[in-house]
PDB file of C-alpha atoms and ligand atoms in Angstrom:
ATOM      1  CA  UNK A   1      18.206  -9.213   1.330  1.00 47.00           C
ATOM      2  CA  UNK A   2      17.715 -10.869  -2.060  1.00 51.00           C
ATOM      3  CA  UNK A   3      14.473  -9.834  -4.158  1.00 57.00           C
ATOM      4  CA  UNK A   4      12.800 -13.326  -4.479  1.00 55.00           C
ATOM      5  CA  UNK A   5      10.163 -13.649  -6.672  1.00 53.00           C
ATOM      6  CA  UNK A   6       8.027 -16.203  -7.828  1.00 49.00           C
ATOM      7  CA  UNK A   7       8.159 -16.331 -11.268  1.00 45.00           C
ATOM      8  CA  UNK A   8       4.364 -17.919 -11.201  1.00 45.00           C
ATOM      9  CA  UNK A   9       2.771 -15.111  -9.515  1.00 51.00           C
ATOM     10  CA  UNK A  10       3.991 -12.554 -11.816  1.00 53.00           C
ATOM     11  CA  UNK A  11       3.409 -14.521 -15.081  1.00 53.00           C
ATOM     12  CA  UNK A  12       0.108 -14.950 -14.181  1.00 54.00           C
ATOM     13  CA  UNK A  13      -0.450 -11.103 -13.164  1.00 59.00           C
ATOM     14  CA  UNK A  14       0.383 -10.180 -16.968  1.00 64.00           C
ATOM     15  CA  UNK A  15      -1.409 -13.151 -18.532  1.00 70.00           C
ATOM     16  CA  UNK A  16      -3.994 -11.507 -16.677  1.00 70.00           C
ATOM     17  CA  UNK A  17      -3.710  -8.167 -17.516  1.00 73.00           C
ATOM     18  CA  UNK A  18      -3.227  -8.471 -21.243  1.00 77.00           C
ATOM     19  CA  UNK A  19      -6.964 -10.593 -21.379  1.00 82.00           C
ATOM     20  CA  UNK A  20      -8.292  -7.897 -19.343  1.00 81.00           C
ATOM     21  CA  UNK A  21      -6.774  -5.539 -21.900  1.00 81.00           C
ATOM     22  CA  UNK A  22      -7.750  -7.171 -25.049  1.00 85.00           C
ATOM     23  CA  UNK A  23     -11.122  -7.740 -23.703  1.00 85.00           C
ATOM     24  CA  UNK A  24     -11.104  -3.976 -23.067  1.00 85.00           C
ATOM     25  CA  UNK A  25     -10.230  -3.263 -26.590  1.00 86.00           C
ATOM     26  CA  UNK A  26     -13.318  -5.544 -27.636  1.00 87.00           C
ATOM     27  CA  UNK A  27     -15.696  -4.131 -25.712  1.00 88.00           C
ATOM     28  CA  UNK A  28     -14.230  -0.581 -26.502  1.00 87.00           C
ATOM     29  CA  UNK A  29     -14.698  -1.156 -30.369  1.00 87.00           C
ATOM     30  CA  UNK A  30     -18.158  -2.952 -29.798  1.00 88.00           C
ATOM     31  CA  UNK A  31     -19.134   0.447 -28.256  1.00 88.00           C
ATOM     32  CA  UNK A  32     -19.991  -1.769 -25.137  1.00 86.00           C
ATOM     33  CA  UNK A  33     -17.640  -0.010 -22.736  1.00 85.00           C
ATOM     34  CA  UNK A  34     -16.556   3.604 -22.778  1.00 88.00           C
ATOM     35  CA  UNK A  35     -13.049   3.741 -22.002  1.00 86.00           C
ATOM     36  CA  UNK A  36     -13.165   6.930 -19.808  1.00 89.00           C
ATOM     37  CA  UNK A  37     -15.927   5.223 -17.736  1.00 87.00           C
ATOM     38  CA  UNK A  38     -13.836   1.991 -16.880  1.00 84.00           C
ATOM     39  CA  UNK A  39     -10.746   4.047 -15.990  1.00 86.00           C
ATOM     40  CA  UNK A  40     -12.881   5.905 -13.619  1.00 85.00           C
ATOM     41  CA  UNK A  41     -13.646   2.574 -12.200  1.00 81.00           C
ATOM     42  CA  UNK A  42     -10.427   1.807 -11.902  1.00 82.00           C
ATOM     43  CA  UNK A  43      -9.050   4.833 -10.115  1.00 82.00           C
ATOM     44  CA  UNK A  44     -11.616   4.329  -7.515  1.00 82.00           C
ATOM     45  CA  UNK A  45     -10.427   1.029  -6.782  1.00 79.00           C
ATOM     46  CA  UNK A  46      -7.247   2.348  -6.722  1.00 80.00           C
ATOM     47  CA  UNK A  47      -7.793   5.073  -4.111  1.00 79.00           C
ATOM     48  CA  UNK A  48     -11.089   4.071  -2.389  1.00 76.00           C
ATOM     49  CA  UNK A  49     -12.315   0.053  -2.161  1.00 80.00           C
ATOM     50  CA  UNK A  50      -8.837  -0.896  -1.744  1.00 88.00           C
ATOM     51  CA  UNK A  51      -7.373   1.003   0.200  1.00 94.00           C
ATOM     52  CA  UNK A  52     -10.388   0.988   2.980  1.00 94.00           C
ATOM     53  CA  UNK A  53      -9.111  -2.191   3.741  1.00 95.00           C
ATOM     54  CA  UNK A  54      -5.846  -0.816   5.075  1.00 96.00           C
ATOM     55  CA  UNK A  55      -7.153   2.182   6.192  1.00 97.00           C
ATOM     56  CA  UNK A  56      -9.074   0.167   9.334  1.00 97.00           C
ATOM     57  CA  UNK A  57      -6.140  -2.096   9.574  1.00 98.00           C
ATOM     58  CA  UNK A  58      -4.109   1.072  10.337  1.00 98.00           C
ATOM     59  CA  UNK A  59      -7.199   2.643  12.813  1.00 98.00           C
ATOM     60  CA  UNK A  60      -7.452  -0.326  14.635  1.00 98.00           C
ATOM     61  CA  UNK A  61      -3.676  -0.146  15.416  1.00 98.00           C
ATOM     62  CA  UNK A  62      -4.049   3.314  16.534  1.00 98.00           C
ATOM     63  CA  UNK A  63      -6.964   2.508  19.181  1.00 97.00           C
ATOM     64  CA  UNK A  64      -6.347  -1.364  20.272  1.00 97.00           C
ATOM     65  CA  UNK A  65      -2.925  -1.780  21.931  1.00 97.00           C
ATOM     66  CA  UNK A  66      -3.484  -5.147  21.611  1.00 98.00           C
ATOM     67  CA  UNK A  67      -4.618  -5.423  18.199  1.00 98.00           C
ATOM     68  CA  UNK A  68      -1.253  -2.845  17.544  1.00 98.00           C
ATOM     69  CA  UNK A  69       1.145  -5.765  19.514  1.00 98.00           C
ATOM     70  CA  UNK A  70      -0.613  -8.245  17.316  1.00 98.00           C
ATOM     71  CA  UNK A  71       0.054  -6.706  13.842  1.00 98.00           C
ATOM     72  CA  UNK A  72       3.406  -6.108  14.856  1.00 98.00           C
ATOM     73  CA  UNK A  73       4.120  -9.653  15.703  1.00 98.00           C
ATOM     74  CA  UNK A  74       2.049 -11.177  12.887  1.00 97.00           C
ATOM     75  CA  UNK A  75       0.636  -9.427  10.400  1.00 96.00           C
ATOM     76  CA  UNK A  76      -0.518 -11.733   8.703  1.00 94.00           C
ATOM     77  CA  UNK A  77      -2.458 -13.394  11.229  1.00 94.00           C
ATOM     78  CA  UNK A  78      -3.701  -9.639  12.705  1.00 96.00           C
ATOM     79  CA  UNK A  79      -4.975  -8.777   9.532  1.00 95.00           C
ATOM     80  CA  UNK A  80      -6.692 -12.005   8.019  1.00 93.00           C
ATOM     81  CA  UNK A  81      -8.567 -11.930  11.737  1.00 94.00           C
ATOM     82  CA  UNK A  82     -10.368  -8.607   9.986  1.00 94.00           C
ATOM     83  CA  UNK A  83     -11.398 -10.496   6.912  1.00 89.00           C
ATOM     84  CA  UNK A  84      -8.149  -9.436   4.717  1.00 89.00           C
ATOM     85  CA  UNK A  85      -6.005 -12.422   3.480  1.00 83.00           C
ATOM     86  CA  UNK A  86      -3.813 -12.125   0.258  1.00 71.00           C
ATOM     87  CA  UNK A  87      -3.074 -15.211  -2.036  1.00 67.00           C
ATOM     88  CA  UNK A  88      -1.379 -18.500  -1.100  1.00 58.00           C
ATOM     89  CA  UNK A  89       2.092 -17.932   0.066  1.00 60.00           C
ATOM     90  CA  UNK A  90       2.003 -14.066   0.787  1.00 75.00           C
ATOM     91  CA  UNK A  91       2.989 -12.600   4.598  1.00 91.00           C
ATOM     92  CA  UNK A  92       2.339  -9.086   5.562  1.00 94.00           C
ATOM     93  CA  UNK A  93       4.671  -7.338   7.463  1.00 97.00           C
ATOM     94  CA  UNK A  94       3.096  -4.013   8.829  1.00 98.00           C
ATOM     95  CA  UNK A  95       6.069  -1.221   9.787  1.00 98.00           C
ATOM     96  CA  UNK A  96       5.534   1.101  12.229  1.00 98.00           C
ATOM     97  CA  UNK A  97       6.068   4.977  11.569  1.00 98.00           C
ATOM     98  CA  UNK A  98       7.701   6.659  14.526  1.00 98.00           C
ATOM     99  CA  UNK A  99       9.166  10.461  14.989  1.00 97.00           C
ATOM    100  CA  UNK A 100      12.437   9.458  14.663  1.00 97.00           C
ATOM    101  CA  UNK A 101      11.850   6.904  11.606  1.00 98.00           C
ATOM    102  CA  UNK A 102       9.523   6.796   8.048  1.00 98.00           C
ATOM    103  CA  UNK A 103       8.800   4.044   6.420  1.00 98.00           C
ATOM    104  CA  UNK A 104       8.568   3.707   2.317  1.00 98.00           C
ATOM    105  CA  UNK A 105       7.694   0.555   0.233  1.00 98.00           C
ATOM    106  CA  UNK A 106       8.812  -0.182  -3.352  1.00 97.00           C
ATOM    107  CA  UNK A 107       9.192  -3.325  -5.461  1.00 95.00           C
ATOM    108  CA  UNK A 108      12.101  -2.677  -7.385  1.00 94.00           C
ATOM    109  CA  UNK A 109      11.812  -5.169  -9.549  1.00 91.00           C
ATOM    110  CA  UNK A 110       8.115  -5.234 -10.400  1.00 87.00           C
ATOM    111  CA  UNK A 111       4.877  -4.351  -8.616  1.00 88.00           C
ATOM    112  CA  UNK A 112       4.835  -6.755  -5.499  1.00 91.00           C
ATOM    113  CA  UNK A 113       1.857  -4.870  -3.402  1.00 92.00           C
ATOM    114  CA  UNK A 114      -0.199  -5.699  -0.197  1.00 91.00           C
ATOM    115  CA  UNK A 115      -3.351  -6.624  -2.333  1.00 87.00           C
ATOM    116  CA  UNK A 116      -5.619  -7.734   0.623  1.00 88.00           C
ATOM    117  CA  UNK A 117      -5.162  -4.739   2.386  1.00 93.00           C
ATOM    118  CA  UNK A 118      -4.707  -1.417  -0.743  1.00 93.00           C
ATOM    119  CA  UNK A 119      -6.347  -3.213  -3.163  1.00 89.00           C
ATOM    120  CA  UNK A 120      -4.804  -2.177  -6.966  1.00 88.00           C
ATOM    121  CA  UNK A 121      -1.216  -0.766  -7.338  1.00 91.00           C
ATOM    122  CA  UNK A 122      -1.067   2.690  -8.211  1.00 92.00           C
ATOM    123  CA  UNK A 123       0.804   3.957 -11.669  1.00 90.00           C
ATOM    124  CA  UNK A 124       3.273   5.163 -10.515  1.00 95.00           C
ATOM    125  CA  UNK A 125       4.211   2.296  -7.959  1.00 95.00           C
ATOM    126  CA  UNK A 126       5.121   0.130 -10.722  1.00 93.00           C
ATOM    127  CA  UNK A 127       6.938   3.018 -13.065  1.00 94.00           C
ATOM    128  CA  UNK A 128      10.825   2.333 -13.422  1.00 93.00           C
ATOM    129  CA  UNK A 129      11.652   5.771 -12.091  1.00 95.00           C
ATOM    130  CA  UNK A 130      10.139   5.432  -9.011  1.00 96.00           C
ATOM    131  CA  UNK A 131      11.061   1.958  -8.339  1.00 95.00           C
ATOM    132  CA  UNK A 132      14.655   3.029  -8.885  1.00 95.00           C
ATOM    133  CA  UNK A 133      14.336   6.086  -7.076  1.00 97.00           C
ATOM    134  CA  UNK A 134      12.541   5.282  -3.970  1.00 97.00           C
ATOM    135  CA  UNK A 135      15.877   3.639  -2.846  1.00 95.00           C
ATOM    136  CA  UNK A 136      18.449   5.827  -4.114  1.00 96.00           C
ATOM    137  CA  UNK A 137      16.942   8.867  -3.324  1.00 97.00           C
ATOM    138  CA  UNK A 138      13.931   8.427  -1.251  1.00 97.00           C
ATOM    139  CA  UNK A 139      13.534  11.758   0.440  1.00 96.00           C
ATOM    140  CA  UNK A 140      13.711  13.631  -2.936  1.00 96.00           C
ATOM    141  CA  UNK A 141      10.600  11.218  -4.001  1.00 97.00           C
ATOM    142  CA  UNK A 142       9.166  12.229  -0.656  1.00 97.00           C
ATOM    143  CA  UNK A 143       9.200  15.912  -1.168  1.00 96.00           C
ATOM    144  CA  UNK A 144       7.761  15.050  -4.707  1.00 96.00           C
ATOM    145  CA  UNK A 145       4.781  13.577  -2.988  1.00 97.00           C
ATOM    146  CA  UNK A 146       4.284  16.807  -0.999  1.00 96.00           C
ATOM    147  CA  UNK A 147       5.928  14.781   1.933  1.00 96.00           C
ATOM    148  CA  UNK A 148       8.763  16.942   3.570  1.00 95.00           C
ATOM    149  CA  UNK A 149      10.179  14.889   7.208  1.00 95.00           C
ATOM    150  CA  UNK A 150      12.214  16.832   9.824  1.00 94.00           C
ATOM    151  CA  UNK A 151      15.672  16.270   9.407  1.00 92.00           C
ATOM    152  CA  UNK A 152      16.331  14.151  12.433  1.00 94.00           C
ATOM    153  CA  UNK A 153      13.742  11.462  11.097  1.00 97.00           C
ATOM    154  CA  UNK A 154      15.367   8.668   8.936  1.00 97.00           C
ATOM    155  CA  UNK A 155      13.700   6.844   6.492  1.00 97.00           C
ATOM    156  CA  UNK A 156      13.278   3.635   5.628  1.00 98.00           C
ATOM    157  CA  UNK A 157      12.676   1.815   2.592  1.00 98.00           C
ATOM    158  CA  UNK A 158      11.310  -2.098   2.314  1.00 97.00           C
ATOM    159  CA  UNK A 159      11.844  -3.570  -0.866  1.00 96.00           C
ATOM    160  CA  UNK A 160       8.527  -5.950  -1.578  1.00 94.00           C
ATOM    161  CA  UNK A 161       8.388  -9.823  -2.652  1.00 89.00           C
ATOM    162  CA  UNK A 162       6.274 -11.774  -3.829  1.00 85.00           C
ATOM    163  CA  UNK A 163       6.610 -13.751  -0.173  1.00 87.00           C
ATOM    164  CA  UNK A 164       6.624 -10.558   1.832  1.00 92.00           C
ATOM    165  CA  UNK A 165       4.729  -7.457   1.314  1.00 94.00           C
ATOM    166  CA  UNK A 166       4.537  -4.607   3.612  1.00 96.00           C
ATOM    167  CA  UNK A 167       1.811  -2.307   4.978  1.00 97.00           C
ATOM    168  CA  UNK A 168       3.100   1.242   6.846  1.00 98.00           C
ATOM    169  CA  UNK A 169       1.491   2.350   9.664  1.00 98.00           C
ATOM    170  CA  UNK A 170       1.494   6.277   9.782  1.00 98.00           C
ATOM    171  CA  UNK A 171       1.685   8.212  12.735  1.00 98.00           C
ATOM    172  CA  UNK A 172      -1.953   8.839  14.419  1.00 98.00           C
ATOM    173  CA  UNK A 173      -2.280  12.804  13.798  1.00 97.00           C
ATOM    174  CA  UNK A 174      -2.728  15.001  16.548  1.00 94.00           C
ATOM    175  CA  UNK A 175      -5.804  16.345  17.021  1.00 93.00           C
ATOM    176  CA  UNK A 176      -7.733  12.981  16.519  1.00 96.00           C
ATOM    177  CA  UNK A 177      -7.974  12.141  20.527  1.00 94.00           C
ATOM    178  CA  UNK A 178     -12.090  12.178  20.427  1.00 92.00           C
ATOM    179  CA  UNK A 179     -12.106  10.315  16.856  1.00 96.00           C
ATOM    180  CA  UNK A 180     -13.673   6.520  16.841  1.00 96.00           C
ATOM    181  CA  UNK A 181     -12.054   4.126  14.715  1.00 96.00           C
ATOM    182  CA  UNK A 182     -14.117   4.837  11.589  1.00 96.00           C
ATOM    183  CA  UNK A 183     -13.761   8.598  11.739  1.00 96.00           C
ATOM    184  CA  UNK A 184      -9.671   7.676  11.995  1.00 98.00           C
ATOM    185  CA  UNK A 185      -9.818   5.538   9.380  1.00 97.00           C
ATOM    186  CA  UNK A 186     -10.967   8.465   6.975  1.00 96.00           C
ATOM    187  CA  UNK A 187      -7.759  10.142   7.840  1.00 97.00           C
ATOM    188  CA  UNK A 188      -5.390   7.293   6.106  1.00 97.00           C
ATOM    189  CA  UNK A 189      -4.830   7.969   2.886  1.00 96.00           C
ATOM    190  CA  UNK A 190      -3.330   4.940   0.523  1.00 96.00           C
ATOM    191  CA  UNK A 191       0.091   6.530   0.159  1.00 97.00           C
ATOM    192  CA  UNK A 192       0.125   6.944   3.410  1.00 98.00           C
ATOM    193  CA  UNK A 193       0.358   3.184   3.953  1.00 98.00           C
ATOM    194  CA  UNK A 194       2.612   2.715   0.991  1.00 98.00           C
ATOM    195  CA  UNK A 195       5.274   5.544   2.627  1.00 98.00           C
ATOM    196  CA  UNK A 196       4.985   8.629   0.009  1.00 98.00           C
ATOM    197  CA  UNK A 197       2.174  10.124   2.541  1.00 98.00           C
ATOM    198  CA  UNK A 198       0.948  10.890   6.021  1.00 97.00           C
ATOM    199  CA  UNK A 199      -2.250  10.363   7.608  1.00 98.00           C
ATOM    200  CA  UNK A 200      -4.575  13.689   7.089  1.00 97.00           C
ATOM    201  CA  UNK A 201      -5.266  16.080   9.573  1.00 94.00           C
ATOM    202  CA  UNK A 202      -8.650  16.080  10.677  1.00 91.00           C
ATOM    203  CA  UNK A 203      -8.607  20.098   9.414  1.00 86.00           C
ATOM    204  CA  UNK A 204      -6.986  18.853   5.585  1.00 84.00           C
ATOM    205  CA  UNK A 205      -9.801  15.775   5.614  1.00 82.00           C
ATOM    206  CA  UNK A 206     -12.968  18.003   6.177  1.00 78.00           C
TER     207      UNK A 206
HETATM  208 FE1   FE B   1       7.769  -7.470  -7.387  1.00 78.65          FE
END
């Protein structure tokens, strides 16, 4: 599959980013903004705003069958029902983990990222080495993560766009039977929807 981008959407991501740095850098040597606080900011829209998007996405999936046929149909569609739509142009494709096959995302040749539904890209999504690696040699970037698969499972990698972007459903972990959808959605972790993690265990989230 070829990796087309738009050449727009990805200009105008680091026009962005350098005015948001140089204003930074103002405000920084104004003594307006302390660096350490804005970062902080910034990792918890990484890990936590974001991210809750997907994260009720992926428990509505595990407790609507219908809403689960849906979002594997249309993502899109499933997902902009909840309130979640991405910029002009962008389609979701949600991937469905299984016990025979894992799902990992990449962009090899940027950053493309589900922004509607995991909010900022981490770090280390966009670093070279993991962009190059994730495809080459995805289960040894697994077990990096902490993420070790039986060997029977295979894994799959989806190489983002800036037309299609994908969101991974984990596997609903056992344990969670009694669980309504906003306890399960405390249980999915970011990576886990990006591929380099599962869904907690109600034990590991407590
Ligand atoms: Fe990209």
């Amino acid at each position: 599959m070829p990796h087309d981008h738009h050449d727009h959407d990805h200009s105008e991501l680091d026009d962005m980013t350098a005015r948001v740095m140089a204003l930074e850098t103002l405000l920084a040597q104004k003594g307006l903004v302390d660096p350490a606080a804005l970062d902080a900011v910034i990792e918890t829209y990484e890990t936590k705003v974001g991210p809750r998007n997907g994260a009720q996405v992926v428990a509505r999936a595990w407790t609507n069958p219908e809403f689960r046929d849906w979002l594997e149909r249309d993502a899109t569609a499933a997902i902009g029902s909840m309130g979640f739509t991405g910029r002009q142009g962008e389609h979701l494709q949600a991937v469905f983990n299984t016990p025979d096959l894992h799902h990992m995302v990449v962009c090899t040749l940027c950053s493309c990222y589900p922004w509607s539904v995991l909010g900022l890209p981490p770090v280390w999504y966009k670093s070279a080495p993991y962009r190059a690696r994730a495809v080459r040699e995805p289960r040894a970037v697994l077990a990096e993560f902490g993420v070790t698969l039986p060997e029977g499972t295979k894994v799959r990698v989806w190489d983002s766009t800036a037309e299609m972007r994908y969101i991974v459903i984990p596997m609903r972990p056992a344990g969670t039977e009694g669980l309504d959808p906003e306890a399960l959605a405390d249980l999915v972790t970011r990576d886990s929807m990006i591929g380099t993690g599962l869904a907690l265990t109600p034990e590991v989230a407590a």
